[in-house]
Amino acid sequence: MDKKFEEAVKDFPILTRKINDEPLLYLDNAATSQTPNPVLDQIVSFYQNTNANVHRGVYTLANDATTAYENVREQVAAFIHADEAKSIVYTRSTTDGLNLVASSFGDLVVHEDDEILITIMEHHSNLIPWQQLAQRKHAKLKYVELAADQTLDMADFKRKLTERTKIVAVTQTSNVLGVTNPIKEITKLAHQQQAYVVVDAAQSAAHQTIDVQDLDADFLAFSGHKMLGPTGIGVLYGKLDLLNEMAPIQFGGEMIETVSRTQAKWQTAPWKFEAGTPNIGGVIGLGAAITYLNKLGMPWIEATEHRLVTYLLPQLAQITGLTMYGPKTVAKHESIVAFNLRDLHPHDVATGLDMLGVEVRAGHHCAQPLMTTLGVESTVRASMSFYNSLADMDRFVYDLKMVKEFFNRES
Ligand code: PMP
């Protein structure tokens, strides 16, 4: 057994609790990740020792809080290989970051008859903001479709990317199909057409090394709660010259340089986007989460999760009546597996599994246009993390078969 794994699992007290008298098997990591003790400790320690508002006070405690808050910005920048901390805007979540880009940057660069190119596998939070922008600006929203193997159809992308495309918005990893898109190739092609690329990294930030400079992404958004951090904190990375051009969309304290009766002058980026008292405790937790991920090492996390999918997929494929969505090849698959069992409603499957202590998601996964394309209303989804084991995969398959048998007997 991997020593690192054994040590890491001990940091997650929630994993020892029981659900319906069975040991918890948490397989909804794509919805939110569990929080390890060092992250919880750091948040508690902040409130116990350093709590004060940031960017305001001249006193020691306020300075300490501000330093801690700004140090995490440096840490986030290093985590995604951004060249400067000023490129990091704290947000509430991925959703918040994507809305900021669509509202502010989108407003600047998208005009009537322009095109916005997104993909059919987008989460609603990287779809509706663009749909709204297109409606506001009388621009056209186009979708890149899926290839036969349910990866992104790059030939379709090339066909639909035109000189009218102003923004390409794409997820790095699909929260349903478990596929990672070729962002580097996408940015290269998009930039040749002078289009900007917005990357949704909600499902990738905790699962693979991200290098925004190598990807050449113009914007990239992710959430703290999907990467071992607390809820209510997210990150929007933007190339600094683009952030500088953008107008804030929220106004109030902290984001201004000066205010008169009739006018106000903004702070520079990123602070002009952080109106009001920010989620300071959340930022501290995010910093601790990054420290934790770095300690494990992203390559180790990636390899560990890949081992789980490699082990699980062939077993699922053997279950009669099970339809799996997303690529069938393990090499193309991240640790998110969506599927349906013939004649069974996904909610029944998830409820049956819950009776056995196994927590999976059932629903449309905030990807209704994708569901329509797949010809279903909803699916079951199991999503793994490095704190899951191969034994967990065995148990999951066993329990899934039990649920299947139970309902088949009933019907
Ligand atoms: N994009 C993807 C691919 C996601 O999976 C999610 C979360 N399910 C989001 C965006 C939105 O993240 P949040 O709810 O944290 O804003």
Coordinates of N, CA and C in Angstrom, one line a residue, residues 313-408:
L313 N -13.0 1.3 -14.9 CA -13.7 1.3 -16.2 C -14.0 -0.1 -16.7
P314 N -13.0 -1.0 -16.8 CA -13.3 -2.4 -17.3 C -14.3 -3.1 -16.5
Q315 N -14.3 -2.9 -15.2 CA -15.3 -3.6 -14.4 C -16.7 -3.0 -14.6
L316 N -16.9 -1.8 -14.8 CA -18.2 -1.2 -15.2 C -18.6 -1.7 -16.5
A317 N -17.7 -1.8 -17.4 CA -18.0 -2.2 -18.8 C -18.6 -3.6 -18.8
Q318 N -18.3 -4.4 -17.8 CA -18.8 -5.8 -17.8 C -20.2 -5.9 -17.2
I319 N -20.7 -4.8 -16.6 CA -22.1 -4.9 -16.1 C -23.1 -4.8 -17.2
T320 N -23.9 -5.8 -17.3 CA -24.9 -5.8 -18.4 C -25.9 -4.7 -18.2
G321 N -26.3 -4.0 -19.3 CA -27.3 -3.0 -19.2 C -26.7 -1.7 -18.8
L322 N -25.4 -1.6 -18.5 CA -24.8 -0.3 -18.1 C -24.2 0.4 -19.4
T323 N -24.7 1.7 -19.5 CA -24.2 2.5 -20.6 C -23.3 3.6 -20.0
M324 N -22.1 3.6 -20.4 CA -21.1 4.6 -19.9 C -21.0 5.7 -20.9
Y325 N -20.9 7.0 -20.4 CA -20.8 8.1 -21.2 C -19.3 8.6 -21.2
G326 N -18.9 9.3 -22.2 CA -17.5 9.7 -22.3 C -16.7 8.7 -23.0
P327 N -15.4 9.0 -23.2 CA -14.5 8.1 -23.9 C -14.4 6.7 -23.2
K328 N -14.3 5.7 -24.0 CA -14.2 4.3 -23.4 C -12.7 4.0 -23.1
T329 N -11.8 4.8 -23.7 CA -10.4 4.5 -23.5 C -9.9 5.1 -22.2
V330 N -9.3 4.3 -21.4 CA -8.8 4.8 -20.1 C -7.8 6.0 -20.3
A331 N -7.0 5.9 -21.3 CA -6.0 7.0 -21.5 C -6.7 8.3 -21.6
K332 N -7.9 8.4 -22.1 CA -8.6 9.7 -22.3 C -9.5 10.0 -21.2
H333 N -9.5 9.2 -20.1 CA -10.5 9.4 -19.1 C -9.9 9.9 -17.8
E334 N -10.5 11.0 -17.2 CA -10.2 11.4 -15.9 C -11.1 10.7 -14.9
S335 N -10.9 11.0 -13.6 CA -11.6 10.2 -12.6 C -13.1 10.6 -12.3
I336 N -13.8 10.8 -13.4 CA -15.2 11.1 -13.4 C -15.9 10.1 -14.4
V337 N -16.9 9.4 -13.8 CA -17.5 8.4 -14.7 C -19.0 8.5 -14.6
A338 N -19.6 8.9 -15.7 CA -21.1 9.0 -15.8 C -21.7 7.8 -16.5
F339 N -22.8 7.3 -16.0 CA -23.4 6.1 -16.6 C -24.9 6.0 -16.3
N340 N -25.5 5.1 -17.0 CA -26.9 4.7 -16.6 C -27.1 3.2 -16.6
L341 N -28.0 2.7 -15.9 CA -28.3 1.3 -15.9 C -29.7 1.2 -16.5
R342 N -29.8 0.3 -17.5 CA -31.0 0.1 -18.3 C -32.2 -0.1 -17.4
D343 N -33.3 0.6 -17.7 CA -34.6 0.6 -17.0 C -34.6 1.2 -15.6
L344 N -33.4 1.7 -15.2 CA -33.4 2.2 -13.8 C -33.2 3.7 -13.9
H345 N -34.0 4.5 -13.1 CA -33.8 5.9 -13.0 C -32.5 6.2 -12.2
P346 N -31.7 7.2 -12.7 CA -30.5 7.5 -12.0 C -30.7 7.8 -10.5
H347 N -31.8 8.5 -10.2 CA -32.1 8.8 -8.8 C -32.3 7.5 -8.0
D348 N -32.9 6.5 -8.6 CA -33.1 5.3 -7.9 C -31.8 4.6 -7.6
V349 N -30.9 4.6 -8.6 CA -29.6 4.0 -8.4 C -28.8 4.7 -7.3
A350 N -28.8 6.1 -7.4 CA -28.1 6.9 -6.4 C -28.7 6.7 -5.0
T351 N -30.0 6.6 -4.9 CA -30.7 6.4 -3.6 C -30.3 5.0 -3.1
G352 N -30.4 4.0 -4.0 CA -30.0 2.6 -3.6 C -28.6 2.6 -3.1
L353 N -27.7 3.2 -3.8 CA -26.3 3.2 -3.3 C -26.1 4.0 -2.0
D354 N -26.9 5.0 -1.8 CA -26.8 5.7 -0.5 C -27.2 4.8 0.6
M355 N -28.2 4.0 0.4 CA -28.6 3.0 1.4 C -27.4 2.1 1.9
L356 N -26.5 2.0 0.9 CA -25.3 1.1 1.2 C -24.1 2.0 1.6
G357 N -24.3 3.3 1.8 CA -23.2 4.1 2.3 C -22.4 4.8 1.2
V358 N -22.8 4.5 -0.1 CA -22.0 5.0 -1.2 C -22.7 6.3 -1.8
E359 N -21.9 7.4 -1.8 CA -22.5 8.7 -2.2 C -22.1 9.1 -3.6
V360 N -23.0 9.0 -4.5 CA -22.8 9.4 -5.9 C -23.8 10.4 -6.3
R361 N -23.6 11.1 -7.4 CA -24.5 12.1 -7.9 C -25.4 11.5 -8.9
A362 N -26.7 12.0 -8.9 CA -27.6 11.6 -10.0 C -28.2 12.9 -10.5
G363 N -28.3 13.1 -11.8 CA -29.0 14.3 -12.2 C -28.4 14.7 -13.6
H364 N -28.7 16.0 -14.0 CA -28.2 16.5 -15.3 C -26.8 17.1 -15.1
H365 N -26.3 17.2 -13.9 CA -25.0 17.7 -13.6 C -24.7 19.1 -14.2
C366 N -25.8 19.9 -14.2 CA -25.7 21.3 -14.7 C -25.2 21.3 -16.1
A367 N -25.6 20.3 -16.9 CA -25.1 20.2 -18.3 C -26.3 19.7 -19.2
Q368 N -27.4 20.5 -19.1 CA -28.6 20.0 -19.8 C -28.4 19.9 -21.4
P369 N -27.8 20.9 -22.0 CA -27.6 20.7 -23.5 C -26.7 19.4 -23.8
L370 N -25.8 19.1 -22.9 CA -25.0 17.9 -23.1 C -25.9 16.6 -22.9
M371 N -26.7 16.7 -21.9 CA -27.7 15.6 -21.7 C -28.5 15.3 -22.9
T372 N -29.1 16.4 -23.5 CA -29.9 16.3 -24.7 C -29.1 15.7 -25.8
T373 N -27.9 16.1 -25.9 CA -27.0 15.5 -27.0 C -26.8 14.0 -26.8
L374 N -26.6 13.7 -25.5 CA -26.4 12.2 -25.2 C -27.7 11.4 -25.3
G375 N -28.8 12.1 -25.4 CA -30.1 11.5 -25.5 C -30.7 11.0 -24.2
V376 N -30.3 11.6 -23.1 CA -30.8 11.3 -21.8 C -31.2 12.5 -21.0
E377 N -31.9 12.3 -19.9 CA -32.3 13.5 -19.1 C -31.3 13.6 -18.0
S378 N -30.8 12.5 -17.5 CA -29.8 12.5 -16.4 C -29.0 11.3 -16.4
T379 N -28.0 11.3 -15.6 CA -27.1 10.1 -15.4 C -26.7 9.9 -13.9
V380 N -26.2 8.8 -13.7 CA -25.5 8.6 -12.4 C -24.0 9.0 -12.6
R381 N -23.4 9.6 -11.6 CA -22.0 10.0 -11.8 C -21.2 9.6 -10.6
A382 N -20.1 8.9 -10.8 CA -19.2 8.6 -9.7 C -17.9 9.4 -10.0
S383 N -17.4 10.1 -9.0 CA -16.2 10.9 -9.3 C -15.2 10.7 -8.1
M384 N -14.0 10.3 -8.4 CA -13.0 9.9 -7.4 C -12.0 11.0 -7.1
S385 N -11.3 10.7 -6.0 CA -10.2 11.6 -5.6 C -9.1 10.6 -5.1
F386 N -7.9 11.3 -4.9 CA -6.7 10.5 -4.5 C -7.0 9.7 -3.2
Y387 N -8.0 10.2 -2.3 CA -8.2 9.5 -1.1 C -9.1 8.3 -1.2
N388 N -9.5 8.0 -2.5 CA -10.2 6.7 -2.7 C -9.2 5.6 -3.0
S389 N -9.6 4.4 -2.8 CA -8.7 3.3 -3.0 C -9.2 2.3 -4.0
L390 N -8.4 1.3 -4.4 CA -8.8 0.3 -5.3 C -9.9 -0.6 -4.7
A391 N -9.8 -0.8 -3.3 CA -10.8 -1.5 -2.6 C -12.1 -0.7 -2.6
D392 N -12.1 0.6 -2.6 CA -13.3 1.4 -2.8 C -14.0 1.1 -4.1
M393 N -13.1 0.9 -5.1 CA -13.7 0.7 -6.5 C -14.4 -0.7 -6.5
D394 N -13.7 -1.7 -5.9 CA -14.4 -3.0 -5.8 C -15.7 -2.9 -5.1
R395 N -15.7 -2.2 -4.0 CA -16.9 -2.1 -3.2 C -18.0 -1.4 -4.0
F396 N -17.6 -0.3 -4.7 CA -18.6 0.4 -5.5 C -19.2 -0.5 -6.6
V397 N -18.4 -1.3 -7.3 CA -18.9 -2.2 -8.3 C -19.9 -3.2 -7.7
Y398 N -19.4 -3.7 -6.5 CA -20.2 -4.8 -5.8 C -21.6 -4.2 -5.4
D399 N -21.5 -3.0 -4.8 CA -22.8 -2.4 -4.4 C -23.7 -2.0 -5.5
L400 N -23.1 -1.5 -6.6 CA -23.9 -1.2 -7.8 C -24.6 -2.4 -8.3
K401 N -23.9 -3.5 -8.3 CA -24.6 -4.8 -8.8 C -25.7 -5.2 -7.8
M402 N -25.5 -4.9 -6.5 CA -26.6 -5.2 -5.6 C -27.8 -4.4 -5.8
V403 N -27.6 -3.1 -6.1 CA -28.7 -2.2 -6.4 C -29.4 -2.6 -7.6
K404 N -28.6 -3.0 -8.6 CA -29.2 -3.4 -9.9 C -30.1 -4.6 -9.7
E405 N -29.6 -5.6 -8.9 CA -30.3 -6.8 -8.7 C -31.6 -6.5 -7.9
F406 N -31.4 -5.6 -6.9 CA -32.6 -5.3 -6.0 C -33.7 -4.7 -6.9
F407 N -33.4 -3.8 -7.7 CA -34.5 -3.1 -8.5 C -35.0 -4.1 -9.6
N408 N -34.1 -4.9 -10.2 CA -34.6 -5.8 -11.2 C -35.6 -6.8 -10.6

